PDB file of C-alpha atoms in Angstrom:
ATOM      1  CA  PHE A   1      -5.409   1.268  -7.035  1.00 84.00           C
ATOM      2  CA  TRP A   2      -3.451   3.397  -5.187  1.00 86.00           C
ATOM      3  CA  ASP A   3      -0.469   1.760  -6.927  1.00 87.00           C
ATOM      4  CA  PHE A   4      -1.699   2.012 -10.017  1.00 88.00           C
ATOM      5  CA  LEU A   5      -1.990   5.782  -9.692  1.00 88.00           C
ATOM      6  CA  ILE A   6       1.563   6.410  -8.910  1.00 89.00           C
ATOM      7  CA  LEU A   7       2.745   4.538 -11.848  1.00 89.00           C
ATOM      8  CA  PHE A   8       0.336   5.984 -14.202  1.00 89.00           C
ATOM      9  CA  PHE A   9       1.008   9.751 -12.627  1.00 88.00           C
ATOM     10  CA  CYS A  10       4.347   9.962 -10.952  1.00 87.00           C
ATOM     11  CA  LEU A  11       6.455   7.732 -13.057  1.00 88.00           C
ATOM     12  CA  PRO A  12       6.098   9.698 -16.397  1.00 88.00           C
ATOM     13  CA  VAL A  13       6.791  12.793 -14.717  1.00 87.00           C
ATOM     14  CA  VAL A  14       9.975  11.373 -13.274  1.00 87.00           C
ATOM     15  CA  ILE A  15      11.227  10.012 -16.554  1.00 88.00           C
ATOM     16  CA  PHE A  16      10.236  13.130 -18.181  1.00 86.00           C
ATOM     17  CA  ASN A  17      12.398  15.106 -16.104  1.00 84.00           C
ATOM     18  CA  GLU A  18      15.419  12.780 -15.923  1.00 82.00           C
ATOM     19  CA  ILE A  19      15.211  12.981 -19.848  1.00 84.00           C
ATOM     20  CA  THR A  20      14.989  16.857 -20.387  1.00 82.00           C
ATOM     21  CA  LYS A  21      15.561  18.197 -17.280  1.00 80.00           C
ATOM     22  CA  LYS A  22      12.314  20.012 -17.533  1.00 82.00           C
ATOM     23  CA  ARG A  23       9.464  19.418 -14.688  1.00 81.00           C
ATOM     24  CA  LEU A  24       6.315  18.235 -16.388  1.00 80.00           C
ATOM     25  CA  LEU A  25       3.533  20.278 -15.262  1.00 81.00           C
ATOM     26  CA  GLY A  26       5.916  22.465 -13.593  1.00 79.00           C
ATOM     27  CA  ASP A  27       5.398  23.588  -9.975  1.00 81.00           C
ATOM     28  CA  LEU A  28       2.067  21.619  -9.798  1.00 85.00           C
ATOM     29  CA  SER A  29       3.965  18.218 -10.123  1.00 85.00           C
ATOM     30  CA  CYS A  30       6.417  19.192  -7.750  1.00 86.00           C
ATOM     31  CA  ARG A  31       3.679  19.267  -5.073  1.00 88.00           C
ATOM     32  CA  ILE A  32       1.404  16.621  -6.138  1.00 90.00           C
ATOM     33  CA  VAL A  33       4.034  13.841  -7.171  1.00 89.00           C
ATOM     34  CA  PRO A  34       5.653  13.951  -3.207  1.00 89.00           C
ATOM     35  CA  PHE A  35       1.885  14.160  -1.663  1.00 91.00           C
ATOM     36  CA  MET A  36       0.992  10.907  -3.912  1.00 91.00           C
ATOM     37  CA  GLU A  37       4.203   9.007  -3.110  1.00 90.00           C
ATOM     38  CA  VAL A  38       3.982   9.485   0.656  1.00 90.00           C
ATOM     39  CA  SER A  39       0.459   9.116   0.399  1.00 91.00           C
ATOM     40  CA  SER A  40       1.125   5.784  -0.970  1.00 90.00           C
ATOM     41  CA  LEU A  41       3.237   4.650   1.872  1.00 91.00           C
ATOM     42  CA  GLY A  42       0.623   5.726   4.046  1.00 91.00           C
ATOM     43  CA  VAL A  43      -1.732   3.489   2.280  1.00 92.00           C
ATOM     44  CA  THR A  44       0.277   0.511   2.346  1.00 91.00           C
ATOM     45  CA  THR A  45       1.159   1.198   6.054  1.00 91.00           C
ATOM     46  CA  PHE A  46      -2.375   1.249   7.445  1.00 92.00           C
ATOM     47  CA  SER A  47      -3.395  -1.484   4.938  1.00 90.00           C
ATOM     48  CA  LEU A  48      -1.077  -3.976   6.372  1.00 89.00           C
ATOM     49  CA  CYS A  49      -2.093  -2.872  10.054  1.00 88.00           C
ATOM     50  CA  ALA A  50      -5.796  -3.634   9.274  1.00 87.00           C
ATOM     51  CA  LEU A  51      -4.902  -7.201   7.475  1.00 86.00           C
ATOM     52  CA  GLY A  52      -2.901  -7.583  10.599  1.00 84.00           C
ATOM     53  CA  ILE A  53      -5.950  -6.852  12.882  1.00 83.00           C
ATOM     54  CA  ASP A  54      -8.136  -9.013  10.481  1.00 81.00           C
ATOM     55  CA  ARG A  55      -5.826 -12.012  10.839  1.00 79.00           C
ATOM     56  CA  PHE A  56      -5.421 -11.435  14.877  1.00 78.00           C
ATOM     57  CA  HIS A  57      -9.635 -11.506  15.057  1.00 78.00           C
ATOM     58  CA  ALA A  58      -9.948 -14.650  12.694  1.00 74.00           C
ATOM     59  CA  ALA A  59      -7.600 -16.480  15.396  1.00 73.00           C
ATOM     60  CA  THR A  60      -9.211 -14.945  18.621  1.00 73.00           C
ATOM     61  CA  SER A  61     -12.673 -15.689  17.407  1.00 69.00           C
ATOM     62  CA  PRO A  62     -14.541 -17.888  19.622  1.00 63.00           C
ATOM     63  CA  GLN A  63     -15.645 -19.875  16.403  1.00 59.00           C
ATOM     64  CA  ALA A  64     -13.250 -18.962  13.998  1.00 52.00           C
ATOM     65  CA  SER A  65     -14.374 -21.543  11.416  1.00 54.00           C
ATOM     66  CA  ALA A  66     -18.077 -20.201  11.719  1.00 56.00           C
ATOM     67  CA  ARG A  67     -17.102 -16.316  11.500  1.00 59.00           C
ATOM     68  CA  PRO A  68     -19.427 -14.178   9.182  1.00 66.00           C
ATOM     69  CA  ILE A  69     -18.584 -12.494   6.067  1.00 72.00           C
ATOM     70  CA  GLU A  70     -17.757  -8.657   6.879  1.00 73.00           C
ATOM     71  CA  GLN A  71     -20.417  -6.263   5.104  1.00 81.00           C
ATOM     72  CA  CYS A  72     -19.566  -4.394   2.273  1.00 83.00           C
ATOM     73  CA  GLN A  73     -20.119  -1.144   3.809  1.00 86.00           C
ATOM     74  CA  SER A  74     -17.921  -1.919   6.810  1.00 84.00           C
ATOM     75  CA  ILE A  75     -14.910  -2.774   3.967  1.00 85.00           C
ATOM     76  CA  ILE A  76     -15.821   0.552   2.183  1.00 89.00           C
ATOM     77  CA  ALA A  77     -15.455   2.501   5.710  1.00 89.00           C
ATOM     78  CA  LYS A  78     -12.223   1.177   6.524  1.00 89.00           C
ATOM     79  CA  LEU A  79     -10.744   2.066   3.210  1.00 90.00           C
ATOM     80  CA  ALA A  80     -12.039   5.280   3.364  1.00 91.00           C
ATOM     81  CA  VAL A  81     -10.535   5.966   7.006  1.00 92.00           C
ATOM     82  CA  ILE A  82      -6.941   4.582   5.660  1.00 92.00           C
ATOM     83  CA  TRP A  83      -7.214   6.551   2.228  1.00 92.00           C
ATOM     84  CA  VAL A  84      -8.363   9.888   4.051  1.00 93.00           C
ATOM     85  CA  GLY A  85      -5.973   9.286   7.068  1.00 91.00           C
ATOM     86  CA  SER A  86      -3.076   8.644   4.726  1.00 92.00           C
ATOM     87  CA  MET A  87      -3.897  11.803   2.460  1.00 92.00           C
ATOM     88  CA  THR A  88      -4.065  13.898   5.434  1.00 92.00           C
ATOM     89  CA  LEU A  89      -0.876  13.020   6.899  1.00 91.00           C
ATOM     90  CA  SER A  90       0.527  13.720   3.534  1.00 90.00           C
ATOM     91  CA  VAL A  91      -0.872  17.479   3.504  1.00 90.00           C
ATOM     92  CA  PRO A  92       2.627  19.069   4.687  1.00 89.00           C
ATOM     93  CA  GLU A  93       4.251  17.783   1.500  1.00 88.00           C
ATOM     94  CA  ILE A  94       1.914  20.147  -0.600  1.00 89.00           C
ATOM     95  CA  LEU A  95       3.579  23.358   1.106  1.00 87.00           C
ATOM     96  CA  LEU A  96       7.059  21.826   1.297  1.00 85.00           C
ATOM     97  CA  TRP A  97       8.274  21.606  -1.797  1.00 85.00           C
ATOM     98  CA  GLN A  98       8.556  24.103  -4.860  1.00 83.00           C
ATOM     99  CA  LEU A  99       9.976  24.166  -8.506  1.00 82.00           C
ATOM    100  CA  ALA A 100      13.496  25.792  -8.587  1.00 80.00           C
ATOM    101  CA  GLN A 101      15.633  26.340 -11.404  1.00 78.00           C
ATOM    102  CA  ASP A 102      19.673  26.085 -12.016  1.00 76.00           C
ATOM    103  CA  THR A 103      21.774  26.999 -14.842  1.00 76.00           C
ATOM    104  CA  SER A 104      24.543  24.589 -15.626  1.00 68.00           C
ATOM    105  CA  PRO A 105      28.002  26.319 -15.561  1.00 65.00           C
ATOM    106  CA  VAL A 106      29.142  23.808 -18.531  1.00 64.00           C
ATOM    107  CA  SER A 107      26.476  23.979 -20.953  1.00 66.00           C
ATOM    108  CA  GLY A 108      24.694  26.943 -19.675  1.00 69.00           C
ATOM    109  CA  MET A 109      21.188  24.780 -19.871  1.00 77.00           C
ATOM    110  CA  VAL A 110      18.638  25.992 -17.490  1.00 77.00           C
ATOM    111  CA  THR A 111      17.379  22.770 -15.548  1.00 79.00           C
ATOM    112  CA  GLU A 112      14.206  22.466 -13.563  1.00 79.00           C
ATOM    113  CA  TYR A 113      13.804  20.579 -10.053  1.00 79.00           C
ATOM    114  CA  CYS A 114      11.977  20.367  -6.776  1.00 81.00           C
ATOM    115  CA  THR A 115      13.431  21.813  -3.635  1.00 82.00           C
ATOM    116  CA  MET A 116      12.068  21.294  -0.621  1.00 82.00           C
ATOM    117  CA  LYS A 117      11.769  24.527   0.542  1.00 83.00           C
ATOM    118  CA  PRO A 118       8.449  26.056   2.013  1.00 83.00           C
ATOM    119  CA  PRO A 119       7.424  29.575   0.194  1.00 81.00           C
ATOM    120  CA  SER A 120       7.786  32.770   2.685  1.00 81.00           C
ATOM    121  CA  SER A 121       4.175  33.777   1.342  1.00 81.00           C
ATOM    122  CA  LEU A 122       2.367  31.321   3.700  1.00 82.00           C
ATOM    123  CA  PRO A 123       1.074  32.661   7.054  1.00 85.00           C
ATOM    124  CA  GLU A 124       3.360  32.609   9.995  1.00 85.00           C
ATOM    125  CA  SER A 125       1.364  29.849  11.786  1.00 85.00           C
ATOM    126  CA  VAL A 126       1.491  27.553   8.855  1.00 86.00           C
ATOM    127  CA  TYR A 127       5.069  28.367   7.753  1.00 86.00           C
ATOM    128  CA  SER A 128       6.132  27.337  11.497  1.00 87.00           C
ATOM    129  CA  LEU A 129       4.178  24.012  11.420  1.00 88.00           C
ATOM    130  CA  VAL A 130       5.543  23.299   7.846  1.00 87.00           C
ATOM    131  CA  LEU A 131       9.114  23.777   9.158  1.00 87.00           C
ATOM    132  CA  THR A 132       8.603  21.824  11.954  1.00 88.00           C
ATOM    133  CA  TYR A 133       7.317  18.929   9.695  1.00 87.00           C
ATOM    134  CA  GLN A 134      10.639  19.319   7.722  1.00 85.00           C
ATOM    135  CA  ASN A 135      12.708  19.021  10.913  1.00 85.00           C
ATOM    136  CA  ALA A 136      11.253  15.936  11.843  1.00 85.00           C
ATOM    137  CA  ARG A 137      10.433  14.421   8.264  1.00 86.00           C
ATOM    138  CA  MET A 138      13.275  12.118   8.480  1.00 85.00           C
ATOM    139  CA  TRP A 139      12.207  10.483  11.902  1.00 87.00           C
ATOM    140  CA  TRP A 140       8.321  10.522  10.880  1.00 88.00           C
ATOM    141  CA  TYR A 141       8.968   8.449   7.775  1.00 87.00           C
ATOM    142  CA  PHE A 142      11.185   6.270   9.881  1.00 89.00           C
ATOM    143  CA  GLY A 143       8.481   5.516  12.984  1.00 88.00           C
ATOM    144  CA  CYS A 144       5.378   5.727  10.837  1.00 89.00           C
ATOM    145  CA  TYR A 145       6.144   4.157   7.368  1.00 90.00           C
ATOM    146  CA  PHE A 146       8.774   1.957   8.290  1.00 89.00           C
ATOM    147  CA  CYS A 147       8.722   0.843  11.918  1.00 89.00           C
ATOM    148  CA  LEU A 148       5.065   0.832  12.529  1.00 89.00           C
ATOM    149  CA  PRO A 149       4.009  -1.461   9.769  1.00 89.00           C
ATOM    150  CA  ILE A 150       6.659  -3.969  10.343  1.00 89.00           C
ATOM    151  CA  LEU A 151       6.621  -4.118  14.136  1.00 89.00           C
ATOM    152  CA  PHE A 152       2.372  -4.297  13.845  1.00 86.00           C
ATOM    153  CA  THR A 153       2.820  -7.209  11.503  1.00 86.00           C
ATOM    154  CA  VAL A 154       5.354  -9.177  13.393  1.00 86.00           C
ATOM    155  CA  SER A 155       3.413  -8.396  16.527  1.00 85.00           C
ATOM    156  CA  CYS A 156       0.017  -9.777  14.926  1.00 82.00           C
ATOM    157  CA  GLN A 157       1.621 -12.789  13.268  1.00 81.00           C
ATOM    158  CA  LEU A 158       3.412 -13.895  16.686  1.00 83.00           C
ATOM    159  CA  VAL A 159       0.462 -13.777  18.493  1.00 81.00           C
ATOM    160  CA  THR A 160      -1.627 -15.467  15.800  1.00 76.00           C
ATOM    161  CA  ARG A 161       1.036 -18.194  15.793  1.00 77.00           C
ATOM    162  CA  ARG A 162       0.986 -18.382  19.805  1.00 78.00           C
ATOM    163  CA  ILE A 163      -2.893 -18.472  19.643  1.00 75.00           C
ATOM    164  CA  SER A 164      -3.139 -20.927  16.600  1.00 67.00           C
ATOM    165  CA  GLY A 165      -0.584 -23.351  18.328  1.00 65.00           C
ATOM    166  CA  THR A 166      -2.377 -23.483  21.650  1.00 62.00           C
ATOM    167  CA  GLU A 167      -6.290 -24.235  20.185  1.00 57.00           C
ATOM    168  CA  LYS A 168      -4.191 -26.751  17.483  1.00 55.00           C
ATOM    169  CA  LYS A 169      -3.123 -28.896  21.314  1.00 51.00           C
ATOM    170  CA  THR A 170      -7.139 -28.346  22.660  1.00 50.00           C
ATOM    171  CA  GLU A 171      -9.318 -29.055  19.253  1.00 50.00           C
ATOM    172  CA  CYS A 172      -8.775 -30.467  15.924  1.00 50.00           C
ATOM    173  CA  ARG A 173      -9.773 -27.840  13.103  1.00 49.00           C
ATOM    174  CA  GLY A 174     -10.914 -28.369   9.552  1.00 51.00           C
ATOM    175  CA  THR A 175      -8.121 -28.937   7.337  1.00 60.00           C
ATOM    176  CA  LYS A 176      -9.491 -26.516   4.890  1.00 63.00           C
ATOM    177  CA  HIS A 177     -10.051 -23.702   7.341  1.00 62.00           C
ATOM    178  CA  SER A 178      -6.216 -23.957   8.603  1.00 65.00           C
ATOM    179  CA  GLN A 179      -5.035 -24.231   5.124  1.00 69.00           C
ATOM    180  CA  CYS A 180      -6.844 -20.799   4.035  1.00 71.00           C
ATOM    181  CA  GLU A 181      -5.442 -19.271   7.401  1.00 71.00           C
ATOM    182  CA  SER A 182      -1.993 -19.964   6.750  1.00 73.00           C
ATOM    183  CA  HIS A 183      -2.149 -19.079   3.176  1.00 75.00           C
ATOM    184  CA  LEU A 184      -3.423 -15.464   3.897  1.00 78.00           C
ATOM    185  CA  ASN A 185      -0.788 -15.153   6.790  1.00 77.00           C
ATOM    186  CA  CYS A 186       1.541 -15.934   4.396  1.00 80.00           C
ATOM    187  CA  THR A 187       0.325 -13.376   2.021  1.00 81.00           C
ATOM    188  CA  ILE A 188       0.333 -10.847   4.650  1.00 84.00           C
ATOM    189  CA  ILE A 189       3.731 -11.458   5.131  1.00 85.00           C
ATOM    190  CA  GLY A 190       4.932 -11.739   1.796  1.00 85.00           C
ATOM    191  CA  LEU A 191       3.664  -7.829   1.423  1.00 87.00           C
ATOM    192  CA  THR A 192       5.262  -6.562   4.258  1.00 88.00           C
ATOM    193  CA  ILE A 193       8.490  -8.047   3.242  1.00 89.00           C
ATOM    194  CA  ILE A 194       8.423  -6.584  -0.305  1.00 89.00           C
ATOM    195  CA  TYR A 195       7.520  -3.244   1.609  1.00 89.00           C
ATOM    196  CA  GLY A 196      10.453  -3.333   4.147  1.00 88.00           C
ATOM    197  CA  LEU A 197      12.792  -4.072   1.375  1.00 89.00           C
ATOM    198  CA  CYS A 198      11.593  -1.445  -0.851  1.00 88.00           C
ATOM    199  CA  THR A 199      11.237   1.487   1.773  1.00 88.00           C
ATOM    200  CA  THR A 200      14.835   0.137   3.599  1.00 88.00           C
ATOM    201  CA  PRO A 201      16.806   2.375   1.196  1.00 85.00           C
ATOM    202  CA  GLU A 202      14.991   5.741   1.494  1.00 85.00           C
ATOM    203  CA  ASN A 203      15.139   5.380   4.990  1.00 85.00           C
ATOM    204  CA  VAL A 204      18.800   4.864   4.806  1.00 84.00           C
ATOM    205  CA  CYS A 205      19.348   7.626   2.429  1.00 83.00           C
ATOM    206  CA  ASN A 206      17.431  10.003   4.751  1.00 81.00           C
ATOM    207  CA  ILE A 207      19.341   9.551   7.426  1.00 81.00           C
ATOM    208  CA  VAL A 208      22.586  10.050   5.484  1.00 79.00           C
ATOM    209  CA  VAL A 209      21.166  12.786   3.909  1.00 77.00           C
ATOM    210  CA  ALA A 210      20.484  14.322   6.990  1.00 75.00           C
ATOM    211  CA  TYR A 211      23.696  14.168   8.498  1.00 77.00           C
ATOM    212  CA  MET A 212      26.107  14.454   5.620  1.00 74.00           C
ATOM    213  CA  SER A 213      23.940  16.868   3.498  1.00 65.00           C
ATOM    214  CA  PRO A 214      26.199  19.805   3.796  1.00 66.00           C
ATOM    215  CA  GLY A 215      29.301  17.832   2.592  1.00 66.00           C
ATOM    216  CA  MET A 216      27.489  16.213  -0.578  1.00 71.00           C
ATOM    217  CA  SER A 217      27.058  17.542  -3.876  1.00 73.00           C
ATOM    218  CA  LYS A 218      23.647  18.435  -5.786  1.00 73.00           C
ATOM    219  CA  GLN A 219      24.552  15.331  -8.482  1.00 77.00           C
ATOM    220  CA  THR A 220      24.867  12.881  -5.408  1.00 78.00           C
ATOM    221  CA  LEU A 221      21.610  13.857  -3.762  1.00 78.00           C
ATOM    222  CA  ASP A 222      19.838  14.138  -6.859  1.00 78.00           C
ATOM    223  CA  LEU A 223      21.063  10.232  -7.862  1.00 82.00           C
ATOM    224  CA  LEU A 224      20.035   9.235  -3.876  1.00 82.00           C
ATOM    225  CA  ASN A 225      16.265  10.708  -4.635  1.00 82.00           C
ATOM    226  CA  LEU A 226      16.223   8.879  -8.339  1.00 85.00           C
ATOM    227  CA  ILE A 227      17.215   5.990  -6.249  1.00 85.00           C
ATOM    228  CA  ASN A 228      14.569   6.225  -3.415  1.00 85.00           C
ATOM    229  CA  GLN A 229      11.644   6.965  -6.480  1.00 85.00           C
ATOM    230  CA  PHE A 230      13.159   3.781  -8.113  1.00 88.00           C
ATOM    231  CA  PHE A 231      12.347   1.491  -5.263  1.00 89.00           C
ATOM    232  CA  LEU A 232       8.851   2.969  -4.881  1.00 88.00           C
ATOM    233  CA  PHE A 233       7.740   2.437  -8.224  1.00 90.00           C
ATOM    234  CA  PHE A 234       9.227  -0.787  -7.944  1.00 90.00           C
ATOM    235  CA  LYS A 235       7.444  -1.550  -4.858  1.00 89.00           C
ATOM    236  CA  CYS A 236       3.857  -0.144  -6.746  1.00 88.00           C
ATOM    237  CA  SER A 237       4.651  -2.625  -9.558  1.00 88.00           C
ATOM    238  CA  VAL A 238       5.175  -5.785  -7.602  1.00 88.00           C
ATOM    239  CA  THR A 239       2.763  -5.140  -4.877  1.00 86.00           C
ATOM    240  CA  PRO A 240      -0.229  -5.947  -6.703  1.00 84.00           C
ATOM    241  CA  VAL A 241       1.118  -8.960  -8.992  1.00 84.00           C
ATOM    242  CA  LEU A 242       2.355 -10.501  -5.693  1.00 83.00           C
ATOM    243  CA  LEU A 243      -1.422 -10.136  -4.101  1.00 81.00           C
ATOM    244  CA  LEU A 244      -2.712 -11.588  -7.508  1.00 81.00           C
ATOM    245  CA  CYS A 245      -0.388 -14.598  -7.211  1.00 80.00           C
ATOM    246  CA  LEU A 246      -0.375 -15.446  -3.308  1.00 76.00           C
ATOM    247  CA  CYS A 247      -4.184 -14.768  -3.100  1.00 73.00           C
ATOM    248  CA  ARG A 248      -5.508 -17.236  -5.617  1.00 73.00           C
ATOM    249  CA  PRO A 249      -9.132 -16.629  -5.395  1.00 73.00           C
ATOM    250  CA  LEU A 250      -8.600 -13.235  -5.826  1.00 73.00           C
ATOM    251  CA  GLY A 251      -6.270 -13.535  -9.030  1.00 73.00           C
ATOM    252  CA  GLN A 252      -8.712 -15.977 -10.264  1.00 76.00           C
ATOM    253  CA  ALA A 253     -11.571 -13.424  -9.814  1.00 77.00           C
ATOM    254  CA  PHE A 254      -9.099 -10.741 -11.396  1.00 75.00           C
ATOM    255  CA  MET A 255      -8.090 -13.144 -14.456  1.00 78.00           C
ATOM    256  CA  ASP A 256     -11.907 -14.348 -15.327  1.00 79.00           C
ATOM    257  CA  CYS A 257     -12.836 -10.230 -15.248  1.00 79.00           C
ATOM    258  CA  CYS A 258     -10.004  -9.360 -17.864  1.00 75.00           C
ATOM    259  CA  CYS A 259     -11.200 -12.794 -19.694  1.00 75.00           C
ATOM    260  CA  CYS A 260     -14.957 -11.595 -19.544  1.00 73.00           C
ATOM    261  CA  CYS A 261     -13.914  -8.180 -20.832  1.00 68.00           C
ATOM    262  CA  CYS A 262     -11.408  -9.448 -23.846  1.00 67.00           C
ATOM    263  CA  GLU A 263     -13.943 -11.998 -25.267  1.00 62.00           C
ATOM    264  CA  GLY A 264     -17.303  -9.746 -24.790  1.00 56.00           C
ATOM    265  CA  CYS A 265     -19.571 -11.855 -23.039  1.00 52.00           C
ATOM    266  CA  SER A 266     -22.952 -11.843 -24.872  1.00 46.00           C
ATOM    267  CA  PRO A 267     -26.272 -11.269 -23.151  1.00 47.00           C
ATOM    268  CA  ASP A 268     -27.395 -14.701 -23.447  1.00 48.00           C
ATOM    269  CA  ALA A 269     -24.086 -16.407 -22.224  1.00 43.00           C
ATOM    270  CA  ALA A 270     -24.515 -13.815 -19.325  1.00 43.00           C
ATOM    271  CA  SER A 271     -28.063 -14.661 -18.324  1.00 45.00           C
ATOM    272  CA  SER A 272     -27.481 -18.626 -18.644  1.00 45.00           C
ATOM    273  CA  GLU A 273     -24.468 -18.713 -16.647  1.00 46.00           C
ATOM    274  CA  GLY A 274     -25.681 -15.756 -14.126  1.00 48.00           C
ATOM    275  CA  SER A 275     -26.345 -18.128 -11.599  1.00 48.00           C
ATOM    276  CA  ALA A 276     -22.886 -20.386 -11.184  1.00 49.00           C
ATOM    277  CA  ASP A 277     -21.251 -16.643 -11.591  1.00 53.00           C
ATOM    278  CA  THR A 278     -23.068 -15.320  -8.860  1.00 51.00           C
ATOM    279  CA  LYS A 279     -22.235 -18.493  -6.794  1.00 48.00           C
ATOM    280  CA  LEU A 280     -18.511 -18.534  -7.758  1.00 48.00           C
ATOM    281  CA  LYS A 281     -17.985 -14.856  -7.174  1.00 49.00           C
ATOM    282  CA  THR A 282     -19.917 -15.193  -3.579  1.00 50.00           C
ATOM    283  CA  GLU A 283     -17.262 -18.283  -2.876  1.00 50.00           C
ATOM    284  CA  MET A 284     -14.115 -16.240  -4.249  1.00 49.00           C
ATOM    285  CA  SER A 285     -15.086 -13.082  -2.477  1.00 48.00           C
ATOM    286  CA  SER A 286     -15.496 -14.891   0.773  1.00 47.00           C
ATOM    287  CA  SER A 287     -12.158 -16.389   0.900  1.00 45.00           C
ATOM    288  CA  ILE A 288      -9.940 -13.248   0.263  1.00 45.00           C
ATOM    289  CA  PHE A 289      -9.551 -12.275   3.531  1.00 47.00           C
ATOM    290  CA  PHE A 290     -12.284 -13.168   5.550  1.00 47.00           C
ATOM    291  CA  ASP A 291     -13.411 -16.591   6.504  1.00 46.00           C
ATOM    292  CA  LYS A 292     -16.517 -18.598   5.763  1.00 47.00           C
ATOM    293  CA  PRO A 293     -17.289 -22.144   6.648  1.00 46.00           C
ATOM    294  CA  ARG A 294     -17.439 -24.616   3.617  1.00 47.00           C
ATOM    295  CA  GLU A 295     -16.415 -27.445   5.032  1.00 48.00           C
ATOM    296  CA  SER A 296     -19.899 -28.893   5.550  1.00 49.00           C
ATOM    297  CA  PRO A 297     -22.366 -28.956   2.957  1.00 49.00           C
ATOM    298  CA  PRO A 298     -25.956 -26.748   3.007  1.00 50.00           C
ATOM    299  CA  PRO A 299     -28.593 -28.625   5.048  1.00 52.00           C
ATOM    300  CA  LEU A 300     -31.123 -30.306   2.754  1.00 50.00           C
ATOM    301  CA  LEU A 301     -34.704 -29.786   3.191  1.00 50.00           C
ATOM    302  CA  ALA A 302     -36.742 -32.638   4.158  1.00 49.00           C
ATOM    303  CA  LEU A 303     -38.736 -34.079   1.346  1.00 50.00           C
ATOM    304  CA  GLY A 304     -41.628 -36.581   1.368  1.00 49.00           C
ATOM    305  CA  THR A 305     -43.796 -37.975   4.303  1.00 50.00           C
ATOM    306  CA  PRO A 306     -42.290 -38.394   7.763  1.00 52.00           C
ATOM    307  CA  CYS A 307     -42.665 -42.463   6.870  1.00 46.00           C
TER     308      CYS A 307
END
């Protein structure tokens, strides 16, 4: 959903600015767009960490094949922590950027662009904090939004594989359960690879700009910034598609919802197939990121007399 917000709001603003050299929504977009982009990195980072912890718990659970499904309230609470934490860490971006204007010496056309300069009207204590954030922004990006999700995911996967390999020597698990765990691990690894590939150019550009900024022209800096935003938009476009393709239950549920909305399900059909749809959705939702035993059928009630 956050990737959709980035594509829906930030992408048109960037395209409009590149075509017209005017900033859509003025100073507001200069503050909101970086805030949403950095929040997107935080949401992806902490989501990957949460998924890595879930896979680790699935591997270290004493009865992994009988692991209960996590309640919806618990999942919503975790998502709220991820979103609120990501947006809180991105608040300095709102105070760091502001709109600036420049006149072209050739055409005399006034162009608008966003510059990283805290306004002097801020209180002294807030202004010093924003300056500190600006000086440490490059390494904060590199450490929190690049190294943390990659190292966290790699560590969880290594520990999970080691535990899974040890357990396979001592006991034999169900084939379906093992395949499900392996499939979910591959999904998380795929998401991490896409995220790492798309954020590497931005971190490289930040390091280059930090040490070579005085000798670089404004056109070069604008080009590097545009490349960074292109990779961010590419990540936001590829991540949902990759998740729907790799996680088959989630993709199938998504396609069923789209087909149902397009065809306009009638009330009679919905009532007649309500029980089957409820059972299908329950099975799909339980196999997205939380394991539920389905190898053995449910126990049957005894019918008839003891004879």
